[in-house]
Short mmCIF file of N, CA and C in Angstrom, two decimals:
data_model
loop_
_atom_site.label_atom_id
_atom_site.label_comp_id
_atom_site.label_asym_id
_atom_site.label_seq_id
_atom_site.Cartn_x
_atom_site.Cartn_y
_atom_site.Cartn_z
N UNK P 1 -17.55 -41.17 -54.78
CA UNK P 1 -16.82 -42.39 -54.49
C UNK P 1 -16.99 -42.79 -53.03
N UNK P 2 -16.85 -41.68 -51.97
CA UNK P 2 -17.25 -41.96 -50.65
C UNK P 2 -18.69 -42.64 -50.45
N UNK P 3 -19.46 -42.34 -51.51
CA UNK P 3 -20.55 -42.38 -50.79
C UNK P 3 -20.94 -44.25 -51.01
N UNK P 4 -20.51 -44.31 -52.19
CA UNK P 4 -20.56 -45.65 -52.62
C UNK P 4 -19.98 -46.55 -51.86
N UNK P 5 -18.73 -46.30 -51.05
CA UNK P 5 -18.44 -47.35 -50.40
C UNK P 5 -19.17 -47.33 -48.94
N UNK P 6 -19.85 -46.49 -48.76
CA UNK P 6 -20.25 -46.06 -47.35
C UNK P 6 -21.77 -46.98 -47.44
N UNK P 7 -21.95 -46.70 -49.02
CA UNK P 7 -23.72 -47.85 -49.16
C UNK P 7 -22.92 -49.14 -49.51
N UNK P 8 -22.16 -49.67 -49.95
CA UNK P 8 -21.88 -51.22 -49.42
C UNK P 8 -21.09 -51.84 -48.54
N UNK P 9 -20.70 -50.89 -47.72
CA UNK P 9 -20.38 -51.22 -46.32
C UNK P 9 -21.40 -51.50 -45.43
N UNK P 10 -22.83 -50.88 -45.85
CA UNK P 10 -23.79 -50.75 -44.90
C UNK P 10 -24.69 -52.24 -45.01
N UNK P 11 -24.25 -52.24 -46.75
CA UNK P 11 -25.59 -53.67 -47.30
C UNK P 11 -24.71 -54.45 -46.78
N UNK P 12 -23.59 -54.61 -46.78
CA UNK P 12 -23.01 -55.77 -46.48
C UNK P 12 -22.43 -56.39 -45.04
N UNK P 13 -22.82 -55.15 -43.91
CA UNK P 13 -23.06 -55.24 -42.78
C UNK P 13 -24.41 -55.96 -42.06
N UNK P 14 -25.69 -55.56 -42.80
CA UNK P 14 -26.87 -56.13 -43.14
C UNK P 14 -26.67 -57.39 -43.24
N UNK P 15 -26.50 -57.63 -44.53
CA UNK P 15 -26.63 -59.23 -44.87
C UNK P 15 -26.07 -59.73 -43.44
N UNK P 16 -24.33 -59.78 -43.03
CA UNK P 16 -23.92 -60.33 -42.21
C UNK P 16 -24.96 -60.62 -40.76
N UNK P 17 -25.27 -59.43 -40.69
CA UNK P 17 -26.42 -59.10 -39.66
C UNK P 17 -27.21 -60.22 -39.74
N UNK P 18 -28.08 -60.45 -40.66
CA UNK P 18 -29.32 -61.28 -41.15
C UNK P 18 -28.70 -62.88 -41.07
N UNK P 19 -27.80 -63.34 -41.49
CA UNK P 19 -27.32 -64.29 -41.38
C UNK P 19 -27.10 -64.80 -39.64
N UNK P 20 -26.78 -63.92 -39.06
CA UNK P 20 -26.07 -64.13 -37.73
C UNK P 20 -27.52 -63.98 -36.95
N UNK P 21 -28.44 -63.22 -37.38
CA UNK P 21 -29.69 -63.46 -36.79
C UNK P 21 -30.57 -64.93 -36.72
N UNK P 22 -30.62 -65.21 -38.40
CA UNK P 22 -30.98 -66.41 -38.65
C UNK P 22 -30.45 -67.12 -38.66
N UNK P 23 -29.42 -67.82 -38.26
CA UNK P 23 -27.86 -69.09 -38.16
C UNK P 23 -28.51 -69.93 -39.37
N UNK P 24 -29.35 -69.92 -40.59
CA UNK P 24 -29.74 -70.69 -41.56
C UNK P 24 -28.69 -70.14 -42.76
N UNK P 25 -28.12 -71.07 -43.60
CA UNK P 25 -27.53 -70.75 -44.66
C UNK P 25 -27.87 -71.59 -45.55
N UNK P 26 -28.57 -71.02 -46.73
CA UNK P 26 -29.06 -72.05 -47.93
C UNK P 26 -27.62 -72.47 -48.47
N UNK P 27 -26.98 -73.60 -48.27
CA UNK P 27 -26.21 -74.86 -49.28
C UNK P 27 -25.86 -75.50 -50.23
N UNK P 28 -27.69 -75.82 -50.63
CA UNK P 28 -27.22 -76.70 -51.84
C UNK P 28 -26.85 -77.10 -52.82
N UNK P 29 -25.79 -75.24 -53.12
CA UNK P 29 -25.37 -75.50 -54.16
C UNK P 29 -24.48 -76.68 -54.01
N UNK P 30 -23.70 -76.46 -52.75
CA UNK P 30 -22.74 -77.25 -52.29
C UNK P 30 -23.11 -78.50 -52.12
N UNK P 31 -23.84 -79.19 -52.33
CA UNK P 31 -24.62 -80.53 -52.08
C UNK P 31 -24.02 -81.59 -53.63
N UNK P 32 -23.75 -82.26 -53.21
CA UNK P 32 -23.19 -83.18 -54.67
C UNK P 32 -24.76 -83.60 -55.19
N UNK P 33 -24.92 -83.80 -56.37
CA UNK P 33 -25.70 -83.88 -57.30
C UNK P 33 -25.58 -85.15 -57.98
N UNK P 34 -26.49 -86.06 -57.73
CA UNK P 34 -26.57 -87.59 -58.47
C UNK P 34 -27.64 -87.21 -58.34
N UNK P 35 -29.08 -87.53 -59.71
CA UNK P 35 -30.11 -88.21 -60.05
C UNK P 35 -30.73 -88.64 -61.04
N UNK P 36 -31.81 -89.89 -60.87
CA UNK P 36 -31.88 -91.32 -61.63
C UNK P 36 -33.79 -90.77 -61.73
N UNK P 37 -33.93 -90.59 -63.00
CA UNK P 37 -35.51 -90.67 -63.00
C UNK P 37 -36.21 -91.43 -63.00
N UNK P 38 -37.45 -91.90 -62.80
CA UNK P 38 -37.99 -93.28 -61.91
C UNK P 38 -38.27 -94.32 -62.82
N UNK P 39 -37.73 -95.25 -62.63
CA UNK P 39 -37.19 -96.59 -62.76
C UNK P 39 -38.38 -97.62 -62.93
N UNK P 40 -39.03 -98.20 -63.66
CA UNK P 40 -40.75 -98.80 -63.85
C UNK P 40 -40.29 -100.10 -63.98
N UNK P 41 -41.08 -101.00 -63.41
CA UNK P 41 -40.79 -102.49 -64.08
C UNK P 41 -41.38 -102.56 -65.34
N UNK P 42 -40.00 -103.91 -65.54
CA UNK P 42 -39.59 -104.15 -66.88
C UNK P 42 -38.75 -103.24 -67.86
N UNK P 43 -38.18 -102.01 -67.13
CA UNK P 43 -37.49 -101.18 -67.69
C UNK P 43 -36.15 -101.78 -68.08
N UNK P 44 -35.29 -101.47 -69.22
CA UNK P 44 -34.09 -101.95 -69.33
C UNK P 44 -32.64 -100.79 -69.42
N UNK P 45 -33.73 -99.86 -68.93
CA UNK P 45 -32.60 -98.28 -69.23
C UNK P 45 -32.55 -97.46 -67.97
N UNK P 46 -31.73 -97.16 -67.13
CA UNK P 46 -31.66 -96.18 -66.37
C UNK P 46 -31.36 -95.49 -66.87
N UNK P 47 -31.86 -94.08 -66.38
CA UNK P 47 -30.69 -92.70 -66.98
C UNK P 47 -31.28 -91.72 -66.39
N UNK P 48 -30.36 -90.68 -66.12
CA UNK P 48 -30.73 -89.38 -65.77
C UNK P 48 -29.32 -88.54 -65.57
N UNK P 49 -28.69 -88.24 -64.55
CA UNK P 49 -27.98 -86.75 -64.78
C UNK P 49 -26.89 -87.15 -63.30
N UNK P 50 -25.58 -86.59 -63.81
CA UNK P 50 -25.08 -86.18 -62.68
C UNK P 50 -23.93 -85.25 -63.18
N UNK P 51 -22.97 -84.76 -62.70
CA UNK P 51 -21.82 -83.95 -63.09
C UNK P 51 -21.28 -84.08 -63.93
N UNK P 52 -20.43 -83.95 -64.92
CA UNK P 52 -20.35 -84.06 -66.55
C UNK P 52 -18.93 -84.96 -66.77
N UNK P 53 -18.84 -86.03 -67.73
CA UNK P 53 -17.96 -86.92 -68.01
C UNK P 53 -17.27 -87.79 -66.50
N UNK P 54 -18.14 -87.30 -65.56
CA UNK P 54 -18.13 -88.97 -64.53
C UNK P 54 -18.75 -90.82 -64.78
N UNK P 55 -18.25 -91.21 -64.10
CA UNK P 55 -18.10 -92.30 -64.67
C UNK P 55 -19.37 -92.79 -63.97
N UNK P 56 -20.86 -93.23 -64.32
CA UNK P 56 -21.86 -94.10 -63.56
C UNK P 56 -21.41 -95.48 -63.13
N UNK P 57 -21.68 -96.37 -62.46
CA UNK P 57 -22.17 -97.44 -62.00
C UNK P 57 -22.95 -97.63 -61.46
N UNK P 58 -23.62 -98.56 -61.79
CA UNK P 58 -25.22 -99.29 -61.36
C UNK P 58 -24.72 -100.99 -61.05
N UNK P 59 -25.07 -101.25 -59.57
CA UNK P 59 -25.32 -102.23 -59.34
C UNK P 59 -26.55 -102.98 -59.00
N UNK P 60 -26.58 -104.51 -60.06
CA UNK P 60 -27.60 -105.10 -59.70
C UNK P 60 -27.65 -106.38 -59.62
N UNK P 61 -27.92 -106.71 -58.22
CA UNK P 61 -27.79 -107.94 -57.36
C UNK P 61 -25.96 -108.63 -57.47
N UNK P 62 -25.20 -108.86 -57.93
CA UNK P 62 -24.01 -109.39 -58.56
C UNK P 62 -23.33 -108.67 -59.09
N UNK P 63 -24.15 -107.90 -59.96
CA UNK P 63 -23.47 -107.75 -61.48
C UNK P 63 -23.44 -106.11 -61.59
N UNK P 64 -22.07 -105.63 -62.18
CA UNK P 64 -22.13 -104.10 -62.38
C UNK P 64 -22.06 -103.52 -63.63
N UNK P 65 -22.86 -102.50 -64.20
CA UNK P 65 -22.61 -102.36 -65.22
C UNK P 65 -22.52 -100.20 -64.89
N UNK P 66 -21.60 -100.24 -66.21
CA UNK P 66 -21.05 -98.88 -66.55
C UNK P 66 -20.95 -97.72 -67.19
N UNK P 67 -20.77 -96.79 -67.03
CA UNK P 67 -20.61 -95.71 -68.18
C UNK P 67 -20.50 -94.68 -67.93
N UNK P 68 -20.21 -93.56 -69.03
CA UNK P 68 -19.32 -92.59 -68.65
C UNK P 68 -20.60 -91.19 -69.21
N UNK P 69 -20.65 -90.62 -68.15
CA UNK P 69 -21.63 -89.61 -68.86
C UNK P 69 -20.69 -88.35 -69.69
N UNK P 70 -21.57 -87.66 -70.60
CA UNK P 70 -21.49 -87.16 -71.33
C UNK P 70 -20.76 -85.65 -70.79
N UNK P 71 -20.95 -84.38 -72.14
CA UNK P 71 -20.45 -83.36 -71.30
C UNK P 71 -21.14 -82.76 -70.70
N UNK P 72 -23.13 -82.75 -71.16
CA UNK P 72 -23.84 -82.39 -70.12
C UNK P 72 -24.30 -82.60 -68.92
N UNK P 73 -23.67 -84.07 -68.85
CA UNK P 73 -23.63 -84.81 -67.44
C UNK P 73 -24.75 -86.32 -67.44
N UNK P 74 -25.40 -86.07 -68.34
CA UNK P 74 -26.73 -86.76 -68.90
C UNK P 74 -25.54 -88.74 -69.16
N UNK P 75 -26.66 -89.37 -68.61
CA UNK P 75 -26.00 -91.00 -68.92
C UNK P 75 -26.88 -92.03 -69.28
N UNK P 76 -27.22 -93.09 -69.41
CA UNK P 76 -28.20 -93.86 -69.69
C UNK P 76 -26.74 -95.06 -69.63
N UNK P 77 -27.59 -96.15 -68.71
CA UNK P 77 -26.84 -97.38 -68.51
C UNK P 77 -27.92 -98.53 -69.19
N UNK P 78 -27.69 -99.83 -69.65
CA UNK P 78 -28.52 -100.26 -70.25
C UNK P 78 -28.35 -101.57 -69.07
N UNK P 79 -29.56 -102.29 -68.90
CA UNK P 79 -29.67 -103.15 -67.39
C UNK P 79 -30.91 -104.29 -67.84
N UNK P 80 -30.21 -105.63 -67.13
CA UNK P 80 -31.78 -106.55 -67.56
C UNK P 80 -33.20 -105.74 -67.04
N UNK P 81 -33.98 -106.43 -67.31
CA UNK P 81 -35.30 -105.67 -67.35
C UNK P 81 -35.60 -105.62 -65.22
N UNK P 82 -36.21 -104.46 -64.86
CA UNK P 82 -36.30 -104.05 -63.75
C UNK P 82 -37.39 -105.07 -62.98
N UNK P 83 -37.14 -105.34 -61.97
CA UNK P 83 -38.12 -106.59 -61.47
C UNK P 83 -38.40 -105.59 -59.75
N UNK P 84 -39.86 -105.65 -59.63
CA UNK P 84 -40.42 -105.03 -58.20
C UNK P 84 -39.41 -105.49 -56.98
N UNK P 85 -39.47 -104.24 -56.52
CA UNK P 85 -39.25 -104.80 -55.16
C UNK P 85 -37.40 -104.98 -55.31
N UNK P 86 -36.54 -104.96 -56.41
CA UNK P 86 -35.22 -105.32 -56.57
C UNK P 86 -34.29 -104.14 -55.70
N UNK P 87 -33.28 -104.48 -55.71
CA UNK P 87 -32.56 -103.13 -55.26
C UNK P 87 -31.29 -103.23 -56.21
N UNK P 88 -31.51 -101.45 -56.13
CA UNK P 88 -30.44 -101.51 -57.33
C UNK P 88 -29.49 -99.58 -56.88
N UNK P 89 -28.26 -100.21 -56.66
CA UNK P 89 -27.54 -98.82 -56.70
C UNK P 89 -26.88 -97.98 -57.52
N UNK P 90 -27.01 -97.20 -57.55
CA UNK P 90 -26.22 -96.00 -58.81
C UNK P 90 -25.46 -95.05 -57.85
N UNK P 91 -24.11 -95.02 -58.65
CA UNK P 91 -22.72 -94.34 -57.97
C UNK P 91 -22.38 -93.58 -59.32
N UNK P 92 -21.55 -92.44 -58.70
CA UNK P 92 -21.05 -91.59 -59.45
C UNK P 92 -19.82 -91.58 -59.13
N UNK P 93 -18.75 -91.43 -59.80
CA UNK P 93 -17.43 -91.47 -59.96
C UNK P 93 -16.22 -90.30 -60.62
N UNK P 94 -16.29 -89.50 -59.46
CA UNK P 94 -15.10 -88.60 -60.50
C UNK P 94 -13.69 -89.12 -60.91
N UNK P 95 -13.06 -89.41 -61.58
CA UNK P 95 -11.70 -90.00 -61.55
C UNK P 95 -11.72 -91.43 -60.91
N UNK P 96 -11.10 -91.46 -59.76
CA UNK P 96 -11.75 -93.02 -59.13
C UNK P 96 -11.94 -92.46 -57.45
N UNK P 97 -12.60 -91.60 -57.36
CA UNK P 97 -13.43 -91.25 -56.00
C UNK P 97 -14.71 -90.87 -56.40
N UNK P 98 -15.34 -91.47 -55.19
CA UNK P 98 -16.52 -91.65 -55.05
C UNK P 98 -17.39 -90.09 -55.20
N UNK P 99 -17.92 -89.99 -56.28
CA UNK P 99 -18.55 -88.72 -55.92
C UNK P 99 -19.97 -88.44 -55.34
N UNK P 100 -20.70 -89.16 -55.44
CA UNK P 100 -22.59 -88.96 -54.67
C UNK P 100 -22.75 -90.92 -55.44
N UNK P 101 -23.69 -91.46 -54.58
CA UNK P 101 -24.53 -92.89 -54.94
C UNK P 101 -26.10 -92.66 -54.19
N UNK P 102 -26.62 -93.49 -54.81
CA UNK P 102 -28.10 -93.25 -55.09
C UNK P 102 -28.45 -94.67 -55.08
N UNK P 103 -29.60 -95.25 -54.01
CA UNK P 103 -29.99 -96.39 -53.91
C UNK P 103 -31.77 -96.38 -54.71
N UNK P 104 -32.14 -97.36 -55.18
CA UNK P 104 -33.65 -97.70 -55.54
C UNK P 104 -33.87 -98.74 -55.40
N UNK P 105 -35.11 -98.55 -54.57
CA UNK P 105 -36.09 -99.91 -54.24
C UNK P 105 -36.98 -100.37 -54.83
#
């Protein structure tokens, strides 16, 4: 039993070590998660993925349209047909705060 805590006292002195050496800490889990797979003219469907039963919005030029993704997080908004060069934003919505938005040009 001694000895076991004596080897993860040591790994876990290490790690700390390594961290404080390298001041880098991988994140992104922590990174909010919105994304829209690429968008073609004349398309009339966005869709792709964000956190599960949030609410999408897509704005384009005026006009907003909506929907609520699923439980795998997966959404598809249906949109007039995609014209070059347009801009068009996609927001994610937990409850009614803003959770990650996503612009396309």
């Amino acid at each position: 039993m001694r000895k076991r805590k004596l080897t993860f006292g040591l790994f876990s002195l290490m790690m700390a070590a390594s961290v404080a050496l390298t001041g880098n800490v991988n994140v992104s889990a922590a990174t909010k998660k919105l994304s829209v797979n690429r968008v073609y003219e004349n398309a009339t469907v966005i869709k792709e993925k964000t956190k599960k039963k949030n609410v999408v919005k897509v704005k384009v030029g005026g006009k907003t349209y909506s929907v609520k993704a699923n439980k795998k997080g997966k959404f598809k908004v249906k949109v007039p047909k995609v014209k070059a060069g347009k801009k068009y934003t996609v927001k994610s919505y937990k409850k009614k705060k803003l959770y990650a938005n996503f612009t396309i040009c």
